[in-house]
mmCIF file of C-alpha atoms in Angstrom:
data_model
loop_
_atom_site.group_PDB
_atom_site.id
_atom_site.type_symbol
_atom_site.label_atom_id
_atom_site.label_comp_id
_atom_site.label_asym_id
_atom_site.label_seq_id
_atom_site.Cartn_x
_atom_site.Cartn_y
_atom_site.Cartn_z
ATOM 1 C CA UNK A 76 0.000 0.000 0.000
ATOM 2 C CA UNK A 77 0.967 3.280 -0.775
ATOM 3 C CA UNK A 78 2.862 5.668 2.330
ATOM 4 C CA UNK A 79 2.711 9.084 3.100
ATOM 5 C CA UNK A 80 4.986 10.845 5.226
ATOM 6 C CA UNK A 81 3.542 14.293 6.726
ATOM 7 C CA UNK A 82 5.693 16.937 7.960
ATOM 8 C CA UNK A 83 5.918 18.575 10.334
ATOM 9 C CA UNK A 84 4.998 16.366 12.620
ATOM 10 C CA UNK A 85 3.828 19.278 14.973
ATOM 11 C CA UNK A 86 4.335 22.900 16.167
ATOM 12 C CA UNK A 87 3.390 25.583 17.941
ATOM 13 C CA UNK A 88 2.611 28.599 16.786
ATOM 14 C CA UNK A 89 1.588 32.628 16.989
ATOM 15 C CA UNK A 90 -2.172 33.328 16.482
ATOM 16 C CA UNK A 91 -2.405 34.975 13.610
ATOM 17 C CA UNK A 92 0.536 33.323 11.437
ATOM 18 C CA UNK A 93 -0.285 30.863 9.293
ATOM 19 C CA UNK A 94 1.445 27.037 8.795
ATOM 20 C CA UNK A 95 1.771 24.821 5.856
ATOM 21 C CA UNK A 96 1.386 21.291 6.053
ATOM 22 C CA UNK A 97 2.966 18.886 3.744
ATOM 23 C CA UNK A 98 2.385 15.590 2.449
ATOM 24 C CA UNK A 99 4.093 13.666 -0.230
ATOM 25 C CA UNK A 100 2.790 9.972 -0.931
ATOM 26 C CA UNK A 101 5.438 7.351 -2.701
ATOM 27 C CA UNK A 102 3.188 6.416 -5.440
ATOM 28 C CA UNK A 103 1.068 8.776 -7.730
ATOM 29 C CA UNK A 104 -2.590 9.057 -6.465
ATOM 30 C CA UNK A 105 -5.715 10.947 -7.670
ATOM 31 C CA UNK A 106 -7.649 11.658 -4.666
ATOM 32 C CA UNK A 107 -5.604 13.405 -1.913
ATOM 33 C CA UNK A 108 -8.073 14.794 1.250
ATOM 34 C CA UNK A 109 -7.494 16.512 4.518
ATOM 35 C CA UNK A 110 -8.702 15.474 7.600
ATOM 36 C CA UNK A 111 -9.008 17.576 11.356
ATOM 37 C CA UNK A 112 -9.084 15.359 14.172
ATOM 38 C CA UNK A 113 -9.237 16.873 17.743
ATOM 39 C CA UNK A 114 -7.414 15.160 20.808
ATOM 40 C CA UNK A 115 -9.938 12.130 21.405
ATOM 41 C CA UNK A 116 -12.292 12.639 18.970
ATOM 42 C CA UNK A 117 -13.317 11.328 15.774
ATOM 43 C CA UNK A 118 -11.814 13.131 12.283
ATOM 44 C CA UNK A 119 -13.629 15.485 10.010
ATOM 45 C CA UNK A 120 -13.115 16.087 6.610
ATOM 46 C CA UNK A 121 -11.763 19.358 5.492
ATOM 47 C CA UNK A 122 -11.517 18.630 1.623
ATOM 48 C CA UNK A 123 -10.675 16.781 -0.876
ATOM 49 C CA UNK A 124 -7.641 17.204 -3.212
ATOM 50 C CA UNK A 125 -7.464 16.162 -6.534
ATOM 51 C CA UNK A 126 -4.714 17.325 -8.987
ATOM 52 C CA UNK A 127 -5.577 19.510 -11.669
ATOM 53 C CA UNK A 128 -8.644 20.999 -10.368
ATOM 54 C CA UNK A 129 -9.489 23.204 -7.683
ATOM 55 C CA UNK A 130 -10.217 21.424 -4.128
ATOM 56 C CA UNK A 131 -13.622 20.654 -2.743
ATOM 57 C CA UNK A 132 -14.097 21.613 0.588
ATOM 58 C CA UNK A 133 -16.680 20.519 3.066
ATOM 59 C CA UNK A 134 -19.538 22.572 4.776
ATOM 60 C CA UNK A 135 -17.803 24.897 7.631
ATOM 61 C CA UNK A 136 -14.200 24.800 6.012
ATOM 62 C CA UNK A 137 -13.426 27.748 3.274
ATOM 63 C CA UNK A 138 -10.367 28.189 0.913
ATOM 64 C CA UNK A 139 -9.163 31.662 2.821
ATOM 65 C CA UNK A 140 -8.852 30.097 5.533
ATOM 66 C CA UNK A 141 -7.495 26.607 4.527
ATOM 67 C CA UNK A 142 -5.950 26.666 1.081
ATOM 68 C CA UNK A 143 -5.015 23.584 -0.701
ATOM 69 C CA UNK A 144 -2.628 22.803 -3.254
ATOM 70 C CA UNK A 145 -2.105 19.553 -5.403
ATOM 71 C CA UNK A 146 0.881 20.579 -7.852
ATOM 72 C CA UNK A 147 1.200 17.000 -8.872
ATOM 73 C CA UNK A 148 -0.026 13.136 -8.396
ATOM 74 C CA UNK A 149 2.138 12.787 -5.167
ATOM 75 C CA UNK A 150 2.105 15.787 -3.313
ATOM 76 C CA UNK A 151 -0.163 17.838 -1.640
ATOM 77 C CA UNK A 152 0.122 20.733 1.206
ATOM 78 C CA UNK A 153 -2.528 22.284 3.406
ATOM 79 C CA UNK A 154 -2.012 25.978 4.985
ATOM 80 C CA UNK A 155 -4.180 26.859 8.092
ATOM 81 C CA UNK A 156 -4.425 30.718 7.771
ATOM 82 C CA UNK A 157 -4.511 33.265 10.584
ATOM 83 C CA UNK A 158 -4.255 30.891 12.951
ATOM 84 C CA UNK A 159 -6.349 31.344 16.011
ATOM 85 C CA UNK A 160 -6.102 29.001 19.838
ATOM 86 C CA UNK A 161 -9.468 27.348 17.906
ATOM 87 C CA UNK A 162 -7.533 26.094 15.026
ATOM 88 C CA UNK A 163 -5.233 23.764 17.491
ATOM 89 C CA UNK A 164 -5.776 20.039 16.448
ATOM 90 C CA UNK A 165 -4.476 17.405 14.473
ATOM 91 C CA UNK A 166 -4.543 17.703 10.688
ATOM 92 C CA UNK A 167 -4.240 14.437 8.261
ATOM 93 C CA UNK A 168 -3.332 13.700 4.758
ATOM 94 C CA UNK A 169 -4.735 10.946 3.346
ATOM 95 C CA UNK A 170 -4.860 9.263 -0.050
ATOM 96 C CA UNK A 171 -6.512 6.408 -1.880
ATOM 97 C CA UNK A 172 -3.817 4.462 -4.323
ATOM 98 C CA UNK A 173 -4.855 4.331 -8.270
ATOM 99 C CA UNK A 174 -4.098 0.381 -7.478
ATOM 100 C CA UNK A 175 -4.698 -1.326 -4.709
ATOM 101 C CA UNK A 176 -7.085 -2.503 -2.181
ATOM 102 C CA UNK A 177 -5.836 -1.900 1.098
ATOM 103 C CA UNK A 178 -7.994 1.273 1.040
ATOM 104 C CA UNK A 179 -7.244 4.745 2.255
ATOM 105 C CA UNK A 180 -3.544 5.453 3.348
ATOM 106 C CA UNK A 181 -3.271 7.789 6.089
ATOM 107 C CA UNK A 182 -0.202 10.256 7.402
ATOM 108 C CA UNK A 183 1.038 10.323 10.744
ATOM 109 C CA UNK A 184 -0.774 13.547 10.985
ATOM 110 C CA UNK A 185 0.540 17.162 12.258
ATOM 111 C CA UNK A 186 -0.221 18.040 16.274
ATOM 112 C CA UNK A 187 -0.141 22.007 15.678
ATOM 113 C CA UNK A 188 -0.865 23.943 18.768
ATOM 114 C CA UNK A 189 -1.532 28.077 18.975
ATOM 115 C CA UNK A 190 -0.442 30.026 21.248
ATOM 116 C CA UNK B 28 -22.885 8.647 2.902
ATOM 117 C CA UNK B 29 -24.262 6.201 5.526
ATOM 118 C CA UNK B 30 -24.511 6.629 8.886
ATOM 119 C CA UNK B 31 -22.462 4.162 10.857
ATOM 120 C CA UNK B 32 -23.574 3.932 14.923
ATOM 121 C CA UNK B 33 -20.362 1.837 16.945
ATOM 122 C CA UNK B 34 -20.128 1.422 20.943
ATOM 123 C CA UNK B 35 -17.775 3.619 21.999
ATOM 124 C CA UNK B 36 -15.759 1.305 23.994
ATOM 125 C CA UNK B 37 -14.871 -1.827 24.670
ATOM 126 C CA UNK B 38 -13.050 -3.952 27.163
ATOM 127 C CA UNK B 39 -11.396 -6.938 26.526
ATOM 128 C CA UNK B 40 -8.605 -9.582 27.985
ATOM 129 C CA UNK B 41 -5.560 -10.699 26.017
ATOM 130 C CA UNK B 42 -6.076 -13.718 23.917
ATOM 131 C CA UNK B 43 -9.833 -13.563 23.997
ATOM 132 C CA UNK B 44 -11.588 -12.519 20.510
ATOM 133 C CA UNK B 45 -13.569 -9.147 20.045
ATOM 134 C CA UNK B 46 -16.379 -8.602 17.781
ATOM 135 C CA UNK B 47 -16.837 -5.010 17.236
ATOM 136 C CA UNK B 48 -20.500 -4.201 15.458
ATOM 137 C CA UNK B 49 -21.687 -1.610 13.464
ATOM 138 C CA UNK B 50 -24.840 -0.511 12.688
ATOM 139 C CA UNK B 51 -25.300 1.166 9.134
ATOM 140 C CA UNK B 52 -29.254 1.029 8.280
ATOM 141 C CA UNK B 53 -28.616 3.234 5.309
ATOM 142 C CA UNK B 54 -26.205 1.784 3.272
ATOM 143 C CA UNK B 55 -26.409 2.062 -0.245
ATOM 144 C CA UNK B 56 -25.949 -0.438 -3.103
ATOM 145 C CA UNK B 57 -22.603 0.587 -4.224
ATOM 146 C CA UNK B 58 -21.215 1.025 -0.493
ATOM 147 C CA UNK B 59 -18.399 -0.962 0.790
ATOM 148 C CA UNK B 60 -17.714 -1.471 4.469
ATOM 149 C CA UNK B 61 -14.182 -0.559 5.668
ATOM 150 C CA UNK B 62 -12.201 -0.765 9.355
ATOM 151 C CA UNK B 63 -9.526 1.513 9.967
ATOM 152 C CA UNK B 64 -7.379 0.785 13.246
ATOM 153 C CA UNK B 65 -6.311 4.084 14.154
ATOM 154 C CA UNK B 66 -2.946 4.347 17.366
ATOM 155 C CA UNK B 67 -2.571 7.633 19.343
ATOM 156 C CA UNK B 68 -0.373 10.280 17.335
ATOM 157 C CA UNK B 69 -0.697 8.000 14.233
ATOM 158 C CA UNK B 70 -2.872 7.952 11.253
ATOM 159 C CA UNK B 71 -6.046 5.640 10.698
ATOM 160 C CA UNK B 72 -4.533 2.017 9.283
ATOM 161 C CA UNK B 73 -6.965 0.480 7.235
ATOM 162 C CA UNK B 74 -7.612 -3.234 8.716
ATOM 163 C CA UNK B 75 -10.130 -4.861 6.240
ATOM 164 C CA UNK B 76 -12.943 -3.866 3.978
ATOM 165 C CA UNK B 77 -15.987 -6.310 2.217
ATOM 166 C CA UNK B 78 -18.856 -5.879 0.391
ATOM 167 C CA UNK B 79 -21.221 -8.712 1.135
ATOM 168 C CA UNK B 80 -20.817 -12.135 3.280
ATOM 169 C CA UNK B 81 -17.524 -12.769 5.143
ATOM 170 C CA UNK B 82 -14.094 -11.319 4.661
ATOM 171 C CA UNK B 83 -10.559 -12.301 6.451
ATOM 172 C CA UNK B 84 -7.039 -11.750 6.230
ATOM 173 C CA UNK B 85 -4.154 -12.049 8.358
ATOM 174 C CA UNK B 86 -5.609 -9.899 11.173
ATOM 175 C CA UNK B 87 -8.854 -9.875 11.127
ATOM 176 C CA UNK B 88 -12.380 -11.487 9.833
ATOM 177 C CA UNK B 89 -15.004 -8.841 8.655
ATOM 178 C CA UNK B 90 -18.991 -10.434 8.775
ATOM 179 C CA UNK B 91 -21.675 -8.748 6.833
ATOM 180 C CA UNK B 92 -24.765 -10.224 6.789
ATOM 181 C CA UNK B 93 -27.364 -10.517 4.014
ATOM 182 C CA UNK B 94 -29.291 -7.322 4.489
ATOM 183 C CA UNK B 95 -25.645 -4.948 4.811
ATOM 184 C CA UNK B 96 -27.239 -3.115 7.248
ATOM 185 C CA UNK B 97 -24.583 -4.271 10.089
ATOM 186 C CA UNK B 98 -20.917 -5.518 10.162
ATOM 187 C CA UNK B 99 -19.069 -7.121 12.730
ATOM 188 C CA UNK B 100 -15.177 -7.194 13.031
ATOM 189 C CA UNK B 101 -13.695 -9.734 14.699
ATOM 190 C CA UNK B 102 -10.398 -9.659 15.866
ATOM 191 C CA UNK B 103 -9.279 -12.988 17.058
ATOM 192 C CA UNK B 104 -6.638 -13.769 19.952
ATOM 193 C CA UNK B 105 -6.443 -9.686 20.579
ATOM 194 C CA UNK B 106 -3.025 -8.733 22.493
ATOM 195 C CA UNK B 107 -1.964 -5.336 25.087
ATOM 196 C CA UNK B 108 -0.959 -3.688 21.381
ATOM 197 C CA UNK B 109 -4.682 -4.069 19.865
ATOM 198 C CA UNK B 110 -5.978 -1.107 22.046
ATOM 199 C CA UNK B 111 -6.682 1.211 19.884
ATOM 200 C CA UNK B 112 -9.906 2.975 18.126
ATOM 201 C CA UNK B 113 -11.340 0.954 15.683
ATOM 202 C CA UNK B 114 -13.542 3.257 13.191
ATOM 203 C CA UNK B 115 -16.407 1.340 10.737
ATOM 204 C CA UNK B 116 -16.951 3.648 7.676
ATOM 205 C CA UNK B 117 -19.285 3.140 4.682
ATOM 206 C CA UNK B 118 -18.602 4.781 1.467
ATOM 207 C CA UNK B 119 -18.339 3.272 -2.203
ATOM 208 C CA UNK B 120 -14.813 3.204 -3.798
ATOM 209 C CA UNK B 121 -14.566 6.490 -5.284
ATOM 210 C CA UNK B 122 -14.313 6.786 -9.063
ATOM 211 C CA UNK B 123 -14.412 10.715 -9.130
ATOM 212 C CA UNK B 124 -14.486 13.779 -6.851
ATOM 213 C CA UNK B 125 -17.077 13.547 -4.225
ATOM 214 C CA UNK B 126 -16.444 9.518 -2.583
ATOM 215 C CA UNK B 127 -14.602 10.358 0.188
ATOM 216 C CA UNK B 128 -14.352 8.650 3.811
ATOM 217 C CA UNK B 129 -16.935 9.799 6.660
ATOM 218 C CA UNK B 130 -15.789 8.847 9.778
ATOM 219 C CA UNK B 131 -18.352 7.831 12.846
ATOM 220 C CA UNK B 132 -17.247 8.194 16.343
ATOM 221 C CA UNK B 133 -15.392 5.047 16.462
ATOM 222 C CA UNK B 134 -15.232 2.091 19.045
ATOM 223 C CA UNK B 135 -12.334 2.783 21.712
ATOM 224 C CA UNK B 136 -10.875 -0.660 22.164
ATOM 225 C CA UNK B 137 -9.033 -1.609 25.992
ATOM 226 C CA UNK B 138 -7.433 -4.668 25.896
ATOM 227 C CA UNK B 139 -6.221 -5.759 29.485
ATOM 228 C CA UNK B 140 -3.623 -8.013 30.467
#
């Protein structure tokens, strides 16, 4: 199955700065999607990240605030914008493989904290 | 997307097998059932998915009976490094934008020595 590796791996940071979140998968994959997941609960889709066209985000999330790119079939990044103490979580790449059927591949996911 | 309704925990003792059900009245034709294991500070890891009837691999046996509107996981001989959350999600393979992966709250898993 395919693997993703997600950096950073966490960080703190200033309210109103903004972090970019990285994930590059080892094999090429259509469907790239970003998940939030708060300490103990379950995750919640932010979008969905396919390359060549323009993500699709899901009711409460907005581009301004959580803009996407997919340059290629193996990369994807995810910047949380004016970060606020609200926006601390954990954020997840994940990806389903063109080939395959182990399913969805996951990242190890990025514990970002504001202060 | 389906609804999927899991308990939210469960106890267990090494060695012993756990069957984890979930309830999804509302599943469509063209949905597949799929586990994920998901580890504190690590991703999801898918486990095993099925359509119909029974499913197994080398960790774990999925049942789905004839009316798909429950699955049961069973995880035989569980060990201290099965606790985990085990999520049930329903969703068909995607073949365009717009199939993606709905989690539930997920079944929090306690196995004791």
């Amino acid at each position: 199955s395919a693997v993703i590796s997600q950096k950073p791996s966490r960080d703190i940071c200033q309210r109103g700065t903004s972090l970019t979140i990285q994930c590059q998968v080892d094999s090429q994959v259509t469907m790239m999607f970003w998940y939030r997941q708060q300490p103990g609960q379950s995750l919640t889709l932010i979008a969905t990240a396919n390359q060549g066209s323009e993500a699709t985000y899901e009711s409460g999330f907005v581009i301004d605030k959580f803009p996407i790119s997919r340059p290629n079939l193996t990369f994807s990044t995810l910047t949380v914008s004016n970060m606020s103490p609200e926006d601390s979580s954990i954020y997840l790449c994940s990806a389903l493989p063109d080939r395959g059927r182990d399913g969805y591949t996951f990242g190890s996911g990025t514990r970002l904290t504001v202060v | 997307l389906a609804k999927t309704t899991q308990p939210i925990s469960m106890d267990s003792y090494e060695g012993q097998e756990v069957n984890i059900t979930c309830s999804h009245n509302n599943i469509a034709t063209n949905d597949y059932i799929t586990w994920y294991q998901q580890f504190p500070s690590q991703g999801p890891r898918f486990i095993i998915q099925g359509y119909k009837t029974k499913v197994t691999n080398e960790v774990a046996s999925l049942f789905i009976p004839a009316d798909r509107k429950s699955s049961t996981l069973s995880l035989p001989r569980v060990s201290l490094s099965d606790t985990a959350v085990y999520y049930c999600l329903v969703g068909g393979r995607p073949s365009g934008a717009g199939n993606m992966l709905t989690f539930g709250g997920g079944t929090r898993l306690m196995v004791k020595p």
